[in-house]
GROMACS .gro file of C-alpha atoms in nm:
model
  244
    1MET     CA    1  18.913  11.017   8.454
    2ALA     CA    2  18.636  10.819   8.247
    3GLN     CA    3  18.782  10.652   7.971
    4ARG     CA    4  18.504  10.647   7.737
    5ARG     CA    5  18.388  10.910   7.492
    6MET     CA    6  18.093  10.992   7.314
    7PHE     CA    7  17.997  11.185   6.986
    8SER     CA    8  17.641  11.339   6.902
    9LYS     CA    9  17.569  11.361   6.547
   10LYS     CA   10  17.400  11.670   6.640
   11VAL     CA   11  17.728  11.810   6.604
   12THR     CA   12  17.932  11.614   6.395
   13ASP     CA   13  17.651  11.560   6.124
   14THR     CA   14  17.605  11.955   6.077
   15ASP     CA   15  17.723  12.106   5.732
   16THR     CA   16  17.916  12.343   5.979
   17PHE     CA   17  18.161  12.061   6.097
   18LEU     CA   18  18.153  11.844   5.765
   19ASP     CA   19  18.260  12.131   5.554
   20MET     CA   20  18.577  12.174   5.724
   21PRO     CA   21  18.907  11.957   5.593
   22LEU     CA   22  18.947  11.610   5.707
   23SER     CA   23  19.278  11.717   5.924
   24THR     CA   24  19.070  11.988   6.112
   25GLN     CA   25  18.795  11.700   6.174
   26ALA     CA   26  19.017  11.449   6.286
   27LEU     CA   27  19.183  11.714   6.556
   28TYR     CA   28  18.849  11.785   6.676
   29PHE     CA   29  18.779  11.403   6.726
   30HIS     CA   30  19.122  11.326   6.902
   31LEU     CA   31  19.109  11.627   7.127
   32ASN     CA   32  18.761  11.498   7.236
   33MET     CA   33  18.940  11.178   7.307
   34HIS     CA   34  19.198  11.332   7.532
   35ALA     CA   35  18.998  11.565   7.727
   36ASP     CA   36  18.936  11.573   8.067
   37ASP     CA   37  18.567  11.482   8.255
   38ASP     CA   38  18.476  11.830   8.188
   39GLY     CA   39  18.582  11.897   7.842
   40PHE     CA   40  18.935  12.060   7.902
   41ILE     CA   41  19.227  12.004   7.691
   42ASP     CA   42  19.575  12.157   7.832
   43ASN     CA   43  19.840  11.959   7.531
   44THR     CA   44  19.647  12.096   7.192
   45LYS     CA   45  20.009  12.124   7.035
   46THR     CA   46  20.107  11.790   7.133
   47ILE     CA   47  19.814  11.632   6.986
   48GLN     CA   48  19.837  11.824   6.690
   49ARG     CA   49  20.204  11.707   6.628
   50MET     CA   50  20.093  11.354   6.737
   51ILE     CA   51  19.842  11.336   6.451
   52GLY     CA   52  20.025  11.579   6.205
   53SER     CA   53  19.748  11.848   6.231
   54SER     CA   54  19.835  12.214   6.218
   55ASP     CA   55  19.788  12.524   6.400
   56ASP     CA   56  19.552  12.637   6.105
   57ASP     CA   57  19.324  12.341   6.223
   58ARG     CA   58  19.306  12.433   6.575
   59LYS     CA   59  19.233  12.825   6.480
   60LEU     CA   60  18.935  12.685   6.226
   61LEU     CA   61  18.806  12.494   6.534
   62VAL     CA   62  18.819  12.797   6.725
   63ALA     CA   63  18.682  13.035   6.442
   64LYS     CA   64  18.382  12.767   6.401
   65GLN     CA   65  18.315  12.794   6.787
   66PHE     CA   66  18.385  12.393   6.849
   67LEU     CA   67  18.649  12.521   7.068
   68LEU     CA   68  18.652  12.804   7.322
   69PRO     CA   69  19.000  12.901   7.406
   70PHE     CA   70  19.144  13.068   7.741
   71GLU     CA   71  19.438  13.328   7.760
   72ASN     CA   72  19.670  13.049   7.902
   73GLY     CA   73  19.655  12.794   7.624
   74LEU     CA   74  19.378  12.579   7.721
   75VAL     CA   75  19.076  12.518   7.548
   76VAL     CA   76  18.746  12.354   7.649
   77ILE     CA   77  18.488  12.182   7.394
   78LYS     CA   78  18.180  12.391   7.346
   79ASP     CA   79  17.952  12.077   7.281
   80TRP     CA   80  18.135  11.856   7.550
   81ARG     CA   81  17.818  11.823   7.719
   82VAL     CA   82  17.590  11.744   7.451
   83HIS     CA   83  17.865  11.440   7.349
   84ASN     CA   84  17.925  11.315   7.696
   85TYR     CA   85  17.716  11.215   7.988
   86ILE     CA   86  17.950  11.043   8.280
   87GLN     CA   87  17.798  10.907   8.544
   88GLY     CA   88  17.909  11.032   8.904
   89ASP     CA   89  18.093  10.730   9.009
   90ARG     CA   90  18.341  10.779   8.695
   91TYR     CA   91  18.355  11.140   8.692
   92HIS     CA   92  18.651  11.321   8.795
   93LYS     CA   93  18.618  11.698   8.816
   94THR     CA   94  18.872  11.918   8.625
   95GLN     CA   95  19.123  12.063   8.770
   96TYR     CA   96  19.066  12.392   8.589
   97ILE     CA   97  18.830  12.531   8.848
   98ASN     CA   98  18.895  12.893   8.760
   99GLU     CA   99  18.843  12.842   8.388
  100LYS     CA  100  18.544  12.649   8.436
  101SER     CA  101  18.408  12.928   8.642
  102GLN     CA  102  18.424  13.122   8.352
  103LEU     CA  103  18.176  12.913   8.190
  104VAL     CA  104  17.785  12.890   8.165
  105VAL     CA  105  17.591  12.581   8.069
  106GLU     CA  106  17.330  12.697   7.837
  107GLU     CA  107  16.971  12.528   7.786
  108ASN     CA  108  17.098  12.317   7.489
  109ASN     CA  109  17.399  12.216   7.716
  110MET     CA  110  17.650  12.384   7.520
  111TYR     CA  111  17.912  12.605   7.696
  112THR     CA  112  17.967  12.954   7.656
  113LYS     CA  113  18.176  13.201   7.827
  114ARG     CA  114  18.022  13.425   8.119
  115ILE     CA  115  17.991  13.815   8.047
  116GLN     CA  116  18.206  13.986   8.225
  117ASP     CA  117  18.044  14.236   8.447
  118VAL     CA  118  18.203  14.552   8.377
  119SER     CA  119  18.091  14.785   8.661
  120ASN     CA  120  18.282  14.526   8.876
  121MET     CA  121  18.611  14.591   8.695
  122ASP     CA  122  18.927  14.690   8.907
  123THR     CA  123  19.048  14.915   8.630
  124GLN     CA  124  18.782  15.158   8.478
  125VAL     CA  125  18.853  15.387   8.221
  126ARG     CA  126  18.838  15.782   8.318
  127LEU     CA  127  18.809  15.946   7.985
  128GLY     CA  128  18.879  16.279   8.138
  129LYS     CA  129  19.255  16.147   8.232
  130VAL     CA  130  19.316  15.977   7.880
  131ARG     CA  131  19.603  16.106   7.732
  132LEU     CA  132  19.694  16.119   7.360
  133GLY     CA  133  19.997  15.969   7.191
  134LYS     CA  134  20.144  15.595   7.247
  135ASP     CA  135  20.074  15.608   7.613
  136ARG     CA  136  19.702  15.645   7.550
  137LYS     CA  137  19.486  15.367   7.742
  138ASP     CA  138  19.260  15.114   7.533
  139ILE     CA  139  18.915  15.293   7.569
  140LEU     CA  140  18.750  14.951   7.471
  141SER     CA  141  18.926  14.714   7.738
  142GLY     CA  142  19.015  14.968   7.993
  143SER     CA  143  19.380  14.844   7.989
  144GLU     CA  144  19.663  15.021   8.047
  145GLU     CA  145  19.856  14.820   7.794
  146PRO     CA  146  19.808  14.964   7.428
  147ASP     CA  147  19.560  14.754   7.218
  148GLN     CA  148  19.764  14.551   6.975
  149LEU     CA  149  19.447  14.422   6.719
  150PRO     CA  150  19.467  14.530   6.387
  151TYR     CA  151  19.189  14.776   6.355
  152LYS     CA  152  19.362  15.012   6.111
  153GLU     CA  153  19.453  14.719   5.891
  154VAL     CA  154  19.122  14.609   5.855
  155VAL     CA  155  18.949  14.925   5.814
  156ASP     CA  156  19.217  15.040   5.551
  157TYR     CA  157  19.140  14.707   5.356
  158LEU     CA  158  18.796  14.794   5.370
  159ASN     CA  159  18.839  15.137   5.237
  160GLU     CA  160  19.033  15.019   4.951
  161LYS     CA  161  18.823  14.753   4.828
  162THR     CA  162  18.522  14.982   4.877
  163GLY     CA  163  18.615  15.341   4.811
  164SER     CA  164  18.495  15.449   5.175
  165LYS     CA  165  18.653  15.651   5.416
  166TYR     CA  166  18.578  15.479   5.733
  167ARG     CA  167  18.779  15.563   6.040
  168SER     CA  168  18.943  15.276   6.234
  169SER     CA  169  18.943  15.533   6.539
  170GLY     CA  170  18.570  15.506   6.575
  171THR     CA  171  18.457  15.354   6.896
  172LYS     CA  172  18.153  15.113   6.763
  173THR     CA  173  18.419  14.966   6.479
  174LYS     CA  174  18.689  14.918   6.729
  175LYS     CA  175  18.417  14.737   6.956
  176LEU     CA  176  18.255  14.522   6.653
  177ILE     CA  177  18.633  14.433   6.533
  178LYS     CA  178  18.754  14.352   6.875
  179ALA     CA  179  18.408  14.118   6.958
  180ARG     CA  180  18.509  13.925   6.628
  181PHE     CA  181  18.890  13.875   6.773
  182ASN     CA  182  18.753  13.739   7.100
  183GLU     CA  183  18.576  13.484   6.936
  184GLY     CA  184  18.877  13.362   6.746
  185PHE     CA  185  18.891  13.478   6.408
  186SER     CA  186  19.205  13.622   6.249
  187LEU     CA  187  19.271  13.930   6.009
  188ASP     CA  188  19.289  13.698   5.721
  189ASP     CA  189  18.878  13.626   5.830
  190PHE     CA  190  18.823  14.002   5.797
  191ARG     CA  191  18.996  14.016   5.478
  192THR     CA  192  18.792  13.751   5.344
  193VAL     CA  193  18.472  13.856   5.450
  194ILE     CA  194  18.564  14.233   5.280
  195ASP     CA  195  18.626  14.036   4.979
  196VAL     CA  196  18.348  13.807   4.953
  197LYS     CA  197  18.039  14.078   5.016
  198SER     CA  198  18.232  14.356   4.804
  199LYS     CA  199  18.213  14.079   4.517
  200GLN     CA  200  17.868  14.072   4.594
  201TRP     CA  201  17.756  14.405   4.678
  202LEU     CA  202  17.996  14.630   4.526
  203THR     CA  203  17.803  14.684   4.197
  204ASP     CA  204  17.432  14.637   4.346
  205GLN     CA  205  17.333  14.984   4.406
  206LYS     CA  206  17.071  14.845   4.662
  207MET     CA  207  17.310  14.661   4.839
  208LYS     CA  208  17.635  14.854   4.820
  209GLN     CA  209  17.551  15.097   5.141
  210TYR     CA  210  17.588  14.770   5.335
  211LEU     CA  211  17.950  14.749   5.280
  212ARG     CA  212  17.998  14.929   5.614
  213PRO     CA  213  18.144  14.763   5.975
  214GLU     CA  214  17.831  14.752   6.134
  215THR     CA  215  17.718  14.514   5.886
  216LEU     CA  216  18.024  14.311   5.800
  217PHE     CA  217  18.144  14.290   6.135
  218GLY     CA  218  17.851  14.240   6.308
  219THR     CA  219  17.674  13.899   6.418
  220LYS     CA  220  17.661  13.739   6.089
  221PHE     CA  221  18.029  13.780   6.015
  222GLU     CA  222  18.069  13.376   6.044
  223SER     CA  223  17.799  13.327   5.779
  224TYR     CA  224  17.973  13.557   5.559
  225LEU     CA  225  18.302  13.373   5.598
  226ASN     CA  226  18.158  13.055   5.550
  227GLU     CA  227  18.019  13.178   5.162
  228ASN     CA  228  18.364  13.177   5.060
  229GLN     CA  229  18.361  12.785   5.083
  230VAL     CA  230  18.240  12.731   4.744
  231THR     CA  231  18.324  12.323   4.732
  232SER     CA  232  18.266  12.134   5.037
  233LYS     CA  233  18.503  11.847   5.109
  234PRO     CA  234  18.400  11.501   5.134
  235ALA     CA  235  18.288  11.393   5.493
  236MET     CA  236  18.512  11.220   5.751
  237LYS     CA  237  18.445  10.862   5.838
  238ASN     CA  238  18.354  10.780   6.204
  239GLY     CA  239  18.661  10.524   6.206
  240GLY     CA  240  18.523  10.393   6.475
  241TYR     CA  241  18.450  10.649   6.713
  242GLY     CA  242  18.115  10.588   6.918
  243THR     CA  243  17.840  10.861   6.804
  244ARG     CA  244  17.469  10.860   6.928
   0.00000   0.00000   0.00000
């Protein structure tokens, strides 16, 4: 494995990065230093303990999409190829072939997860055979196991804060909530977005109508979440890490 790592200011000088706590920034730098030559890390928790970082720091990096997580605990640096170019004679291919096959390198050199082709899924949902009750399949995922995402908690909180009567069983609402959880956001993030936008829009007759799942939980979710960060924390010094 190559012994040198670089960091691009295109990533580390952004407001999104610099607004994060210093402990989160430090974890990002250390994860980059310990990643293999394709940007994969399999000992995130060990690195956290080593530098005194917390699970919240890791979760924030996932929520801000600086890290892409896999179900087995493995993570990959989303901007790895933006930061690093490793010459062929120094490059050692990652051992995580299956996980790498799930990634696509975009034109801007960022990793993104490959969209699953639902037409080729082994398990397909047959609505005519769906049973009601606790044995019911999750319609969104096609899984035999019950979906454990807190749809009801999210929608109930929205209804409580806005006086609405949205249903947590709606397919479109569940799809939006599931998409955000798949991106690494948490239940607390949903509550924060609801709190922030309720405070802004609830007394505004024009904007009040947008306090609905399709607006709050859509593609602007992360932007709404960041509106809660009223004060920015001081930027972390480079401290000897290479930049370009």
